[in-house]
Short mmCIF file of C-alpha atoms in Angstrom, two decimals:
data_model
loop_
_atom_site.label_atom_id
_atom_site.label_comp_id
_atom_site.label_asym_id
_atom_site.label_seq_id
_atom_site.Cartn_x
_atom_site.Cartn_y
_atom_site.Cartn_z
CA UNK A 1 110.53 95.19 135.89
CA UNK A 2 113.08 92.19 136.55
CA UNK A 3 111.93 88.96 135.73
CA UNK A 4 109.73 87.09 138.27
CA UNK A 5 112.42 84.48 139.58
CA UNK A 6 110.16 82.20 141.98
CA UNK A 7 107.52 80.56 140.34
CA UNK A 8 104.04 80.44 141.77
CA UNK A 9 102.87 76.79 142.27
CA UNK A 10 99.92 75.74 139.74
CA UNK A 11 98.22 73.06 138.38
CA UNK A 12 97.27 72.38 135.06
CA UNK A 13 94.31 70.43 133.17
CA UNK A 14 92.85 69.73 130.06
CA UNK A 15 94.03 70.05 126.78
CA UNK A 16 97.04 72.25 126.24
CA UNK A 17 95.69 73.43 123.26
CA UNK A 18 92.52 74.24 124.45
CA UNK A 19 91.52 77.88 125.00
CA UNK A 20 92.97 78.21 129.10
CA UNK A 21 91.23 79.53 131.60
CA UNK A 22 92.88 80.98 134.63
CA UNK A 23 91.49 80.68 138.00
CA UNK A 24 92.44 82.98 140.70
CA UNK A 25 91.24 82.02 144.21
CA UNK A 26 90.39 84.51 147.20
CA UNK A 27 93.17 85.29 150.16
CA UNK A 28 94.09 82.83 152.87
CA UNK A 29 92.53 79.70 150.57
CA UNK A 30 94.07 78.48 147.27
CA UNK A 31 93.52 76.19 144.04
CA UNK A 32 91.69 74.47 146.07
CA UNK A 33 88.89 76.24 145.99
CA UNK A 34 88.06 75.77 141.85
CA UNK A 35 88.15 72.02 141.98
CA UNK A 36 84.65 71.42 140.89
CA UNK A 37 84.67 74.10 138.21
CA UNK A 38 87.97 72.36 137.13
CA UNK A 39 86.41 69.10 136.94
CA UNK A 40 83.39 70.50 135.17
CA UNK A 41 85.48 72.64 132.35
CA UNK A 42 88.24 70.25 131.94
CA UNK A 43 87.74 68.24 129.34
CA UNK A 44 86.88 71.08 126.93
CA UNK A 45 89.35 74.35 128.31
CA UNK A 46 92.61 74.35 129.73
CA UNK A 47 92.36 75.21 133.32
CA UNK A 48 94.96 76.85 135.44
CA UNK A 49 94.39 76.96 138.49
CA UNK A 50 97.06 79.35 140.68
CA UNK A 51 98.63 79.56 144.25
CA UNK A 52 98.79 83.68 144.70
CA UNK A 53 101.93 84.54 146.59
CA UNK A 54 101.64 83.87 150.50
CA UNK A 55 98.73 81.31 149.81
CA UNK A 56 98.56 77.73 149.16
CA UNK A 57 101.63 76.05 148.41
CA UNK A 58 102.93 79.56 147.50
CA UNK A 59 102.84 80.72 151.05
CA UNK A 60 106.98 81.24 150.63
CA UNK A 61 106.52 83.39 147.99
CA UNK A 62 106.52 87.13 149.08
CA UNK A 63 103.30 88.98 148.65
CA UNK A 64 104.24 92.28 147.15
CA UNK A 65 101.94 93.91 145.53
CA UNK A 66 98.65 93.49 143.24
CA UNK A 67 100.98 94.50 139.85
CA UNK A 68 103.61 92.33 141.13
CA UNK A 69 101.16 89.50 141.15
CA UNK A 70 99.88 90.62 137.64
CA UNK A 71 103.41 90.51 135.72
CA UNK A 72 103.60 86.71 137.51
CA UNK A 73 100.41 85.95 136.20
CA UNK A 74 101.21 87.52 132.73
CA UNK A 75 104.52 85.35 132.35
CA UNK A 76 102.87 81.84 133.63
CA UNK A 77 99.79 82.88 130.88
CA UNK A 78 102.62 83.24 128.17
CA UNK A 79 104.04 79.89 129.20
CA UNK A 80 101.41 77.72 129.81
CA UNK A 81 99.02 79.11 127.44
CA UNK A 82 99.00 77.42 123.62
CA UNK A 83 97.80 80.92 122.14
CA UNK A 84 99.41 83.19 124.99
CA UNK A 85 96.19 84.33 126.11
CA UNK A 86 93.31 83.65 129.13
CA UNK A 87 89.72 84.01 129.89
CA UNK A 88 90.20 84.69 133.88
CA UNK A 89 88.08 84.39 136.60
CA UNK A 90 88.85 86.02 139.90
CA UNK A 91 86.96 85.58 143.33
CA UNK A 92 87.89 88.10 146.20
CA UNK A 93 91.14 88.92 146.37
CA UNK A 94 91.23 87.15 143.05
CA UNK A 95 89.04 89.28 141.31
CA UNK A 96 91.12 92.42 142.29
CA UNK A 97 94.24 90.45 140.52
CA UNK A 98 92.12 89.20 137.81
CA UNK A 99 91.53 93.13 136.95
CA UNK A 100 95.19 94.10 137.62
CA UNK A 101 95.98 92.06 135.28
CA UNK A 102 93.76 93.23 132.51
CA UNK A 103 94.54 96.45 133.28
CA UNK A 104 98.41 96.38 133.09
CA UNK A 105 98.78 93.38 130.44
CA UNK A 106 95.61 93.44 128.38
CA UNK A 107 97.43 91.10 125.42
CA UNK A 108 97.26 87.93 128.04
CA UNK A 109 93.41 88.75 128.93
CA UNK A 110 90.72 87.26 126.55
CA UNK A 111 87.87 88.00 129.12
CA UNK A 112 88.02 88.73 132.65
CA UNK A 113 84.89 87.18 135.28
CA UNK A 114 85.15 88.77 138.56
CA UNK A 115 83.40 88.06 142.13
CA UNK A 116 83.02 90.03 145.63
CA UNK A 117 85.44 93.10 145.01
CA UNK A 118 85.03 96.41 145.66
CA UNK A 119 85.55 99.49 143.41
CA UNK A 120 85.67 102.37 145.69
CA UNK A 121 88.12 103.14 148.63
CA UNK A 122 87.28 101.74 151.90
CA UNK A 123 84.87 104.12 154.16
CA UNK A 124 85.23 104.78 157.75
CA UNK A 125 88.96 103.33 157.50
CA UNK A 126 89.96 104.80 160.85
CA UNK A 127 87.11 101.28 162.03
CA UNK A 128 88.49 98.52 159.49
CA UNK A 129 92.12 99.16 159.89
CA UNK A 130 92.14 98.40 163.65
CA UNK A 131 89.62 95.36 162.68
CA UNK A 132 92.11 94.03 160.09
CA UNK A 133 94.97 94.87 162.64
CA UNK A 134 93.08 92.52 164.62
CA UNK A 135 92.16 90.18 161.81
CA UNK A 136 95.59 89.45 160.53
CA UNK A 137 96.60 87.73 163.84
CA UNK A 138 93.33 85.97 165.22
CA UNK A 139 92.76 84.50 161.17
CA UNK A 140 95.20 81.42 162.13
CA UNK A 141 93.59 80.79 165.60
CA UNK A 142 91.68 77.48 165.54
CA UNK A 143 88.34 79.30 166.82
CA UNK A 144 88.51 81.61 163.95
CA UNK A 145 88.82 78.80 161.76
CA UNK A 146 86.28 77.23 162.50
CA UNK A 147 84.31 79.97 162.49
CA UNK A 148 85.19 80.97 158.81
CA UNK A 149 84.63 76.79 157.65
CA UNK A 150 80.46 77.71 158.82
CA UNK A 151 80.38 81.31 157.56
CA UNK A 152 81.46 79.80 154.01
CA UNK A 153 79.75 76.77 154.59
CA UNK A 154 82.46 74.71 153.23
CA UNK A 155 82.35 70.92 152.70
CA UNK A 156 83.81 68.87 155.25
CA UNK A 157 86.15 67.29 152.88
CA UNK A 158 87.95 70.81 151.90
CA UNK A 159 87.63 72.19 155.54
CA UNK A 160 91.34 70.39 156.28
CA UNK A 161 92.89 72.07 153.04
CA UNK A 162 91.72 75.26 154.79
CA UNK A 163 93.19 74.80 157.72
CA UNK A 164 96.32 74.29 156.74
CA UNK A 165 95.97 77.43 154.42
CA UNK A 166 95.15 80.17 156.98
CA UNK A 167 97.88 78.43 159.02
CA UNK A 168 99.97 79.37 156.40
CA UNK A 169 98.61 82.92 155.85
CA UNK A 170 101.58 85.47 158.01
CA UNK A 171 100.83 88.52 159.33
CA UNK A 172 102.61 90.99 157.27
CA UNK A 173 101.36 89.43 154.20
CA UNK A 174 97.56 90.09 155.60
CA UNK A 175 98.50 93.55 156.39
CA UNK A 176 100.35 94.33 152.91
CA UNK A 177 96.93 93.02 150.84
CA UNK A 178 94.41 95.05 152.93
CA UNK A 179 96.51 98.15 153.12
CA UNK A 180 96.18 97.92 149.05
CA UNK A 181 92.86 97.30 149.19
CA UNK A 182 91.57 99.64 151.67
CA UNK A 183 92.28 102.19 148.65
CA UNK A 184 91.34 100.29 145.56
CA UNK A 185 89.71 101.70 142.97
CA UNK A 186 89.32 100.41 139.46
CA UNK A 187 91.88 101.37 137.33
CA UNK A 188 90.78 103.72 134.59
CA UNK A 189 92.55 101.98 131.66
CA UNK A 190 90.02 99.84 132.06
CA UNK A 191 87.77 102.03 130.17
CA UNK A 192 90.03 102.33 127.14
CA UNK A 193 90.22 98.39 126.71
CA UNK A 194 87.28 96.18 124.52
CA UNK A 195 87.65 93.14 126.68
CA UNK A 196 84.41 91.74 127.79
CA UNK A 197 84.15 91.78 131.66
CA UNK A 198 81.39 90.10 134.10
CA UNK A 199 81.55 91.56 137.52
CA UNK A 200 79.18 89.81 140.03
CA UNK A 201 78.00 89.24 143.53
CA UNK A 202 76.36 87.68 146.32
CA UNK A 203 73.13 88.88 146.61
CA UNK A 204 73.76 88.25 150.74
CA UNK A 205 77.77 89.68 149.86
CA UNK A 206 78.60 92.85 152.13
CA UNK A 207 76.76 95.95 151.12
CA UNK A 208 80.10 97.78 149.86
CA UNK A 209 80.56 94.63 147.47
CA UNK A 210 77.16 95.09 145.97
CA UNK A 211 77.11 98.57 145.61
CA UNK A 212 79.86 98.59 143.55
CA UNK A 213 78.48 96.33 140.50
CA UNK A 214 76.84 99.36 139.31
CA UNK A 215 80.44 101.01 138.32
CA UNK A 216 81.95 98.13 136.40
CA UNK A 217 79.41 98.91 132.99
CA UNK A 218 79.91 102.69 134.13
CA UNK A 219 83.44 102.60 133.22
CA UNK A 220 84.16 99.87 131.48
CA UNK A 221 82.72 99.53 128.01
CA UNK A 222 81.94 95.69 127.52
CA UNK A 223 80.83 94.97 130.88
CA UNK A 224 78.50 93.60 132.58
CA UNK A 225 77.30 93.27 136.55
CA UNK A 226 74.57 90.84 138.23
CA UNK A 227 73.88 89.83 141.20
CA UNK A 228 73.71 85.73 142.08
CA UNK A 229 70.71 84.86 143.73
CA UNK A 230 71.04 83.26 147.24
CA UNK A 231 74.46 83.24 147.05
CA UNK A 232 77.33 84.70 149.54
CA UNK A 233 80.89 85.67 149.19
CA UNK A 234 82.21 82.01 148.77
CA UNK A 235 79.53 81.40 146.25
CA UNK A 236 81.35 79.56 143.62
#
């Protein structure tokens, strides 16, 4: 694959020879989103914290696919990382990069912590792919907005940094990540590879996002799945 030659936009903290820890946020927020872990791990890890393609201040940055995402991810690891290598934690559309990554570039992965993904193709896709048809323009309108800021419950001091992401989010990009997803299943390298993995959820996360711990141990050989007690998709 030709190099990757637009950078994703990050930021960086902690000591740079620290063991790093790459956070990947969930589509149509950004870095944001990690700010407290960031503060919390800091001063003991490196943290990276990373704009995906078409989010954040990446949002010019072409969304192309879940791999293409992962080889980005793989080179910014080897750059920024003083031993070349990441614990990563994923949440939504993070997680599902967070395990792309593993699975195509295991030498970068030290562990892998994932949230609120699915394992399994989408059922009944002839109702969600009208609904994310739908979705993909009325996510930038300002009563959908403020809709999502309740649902998530975020603080009132991140809900502008929101704002201007789904603002951000286009169309086509929407489109390109669901049409991946809507088929996602995990990748069965993953059961060849001795990386310890944590796969977890919401106990109040969508049904299809639960069910699904069960086949992370099932396939994976150092994994582990739990549920997070009163907790929903934004939980972190």
């Amino acid at each position: 694959m030709n190099p990757i030659s637009t950078p994703l936009v990050y930021t960086a903290n902690g000591p740079k020879s620290a063991p790093t820890i790459l956070f990947l946020h969930g589509l149509g927020v950004s870095s944001w989103m990690w700010q407290d872990q960031i503060q919390a791990l800091s001063d003991e890890y490196h943290c990276l914290a990373v704009d995906l393609p078409g989010n954040g201040e990446s949002y010019q940055v072409e969304w192309r696919s879940l791999a293409d995402t992962a080889v980005r991810l793989a080179t910014l690891i080897r750059q920024q990382s003083g031993d070349r290598k990441a614990h990563v934690v994923g949440l939504s559309l993070g997680g599902y990069v967070a395990l792309a990554l593993l699975a195509d570039h295991p030498q970068v992965v030290e562990t892998v912590m994932v949230s609120g993904v699915t394992t399994q193709p989408f059922p009944r896709q002839w109702l969600f792919r009208p609904l994310v048809a739908l979705m993909s323009r009325a996510y930038r309108w300002n009563v959908s907005i403020k809709l999502m800021t309740r649902m998530m419950q975020l603080p009132d001091e991140v809900v502008p940094l929101y704002q201007r992401d789904s603002k951000r989010i286009s169309i086509s990009m929407f489109r390109r990540v669901y049409g991946e997803l809507f088929d996602y299943s995990l990748p069965p390298q993953l059961g060849r590879l001795p990386h310890r993995v944590l796969a977890v959820a919401g106990d109040h996360e969508a049904g299809l996002i639960r069910n699904s711990l069960g086949d992370f141990p099932a396939l994976i050989p150092n994994a582990m799945a739990a549920l997070v007690p009163d907790a929903h998709h934004g939980w972190n």
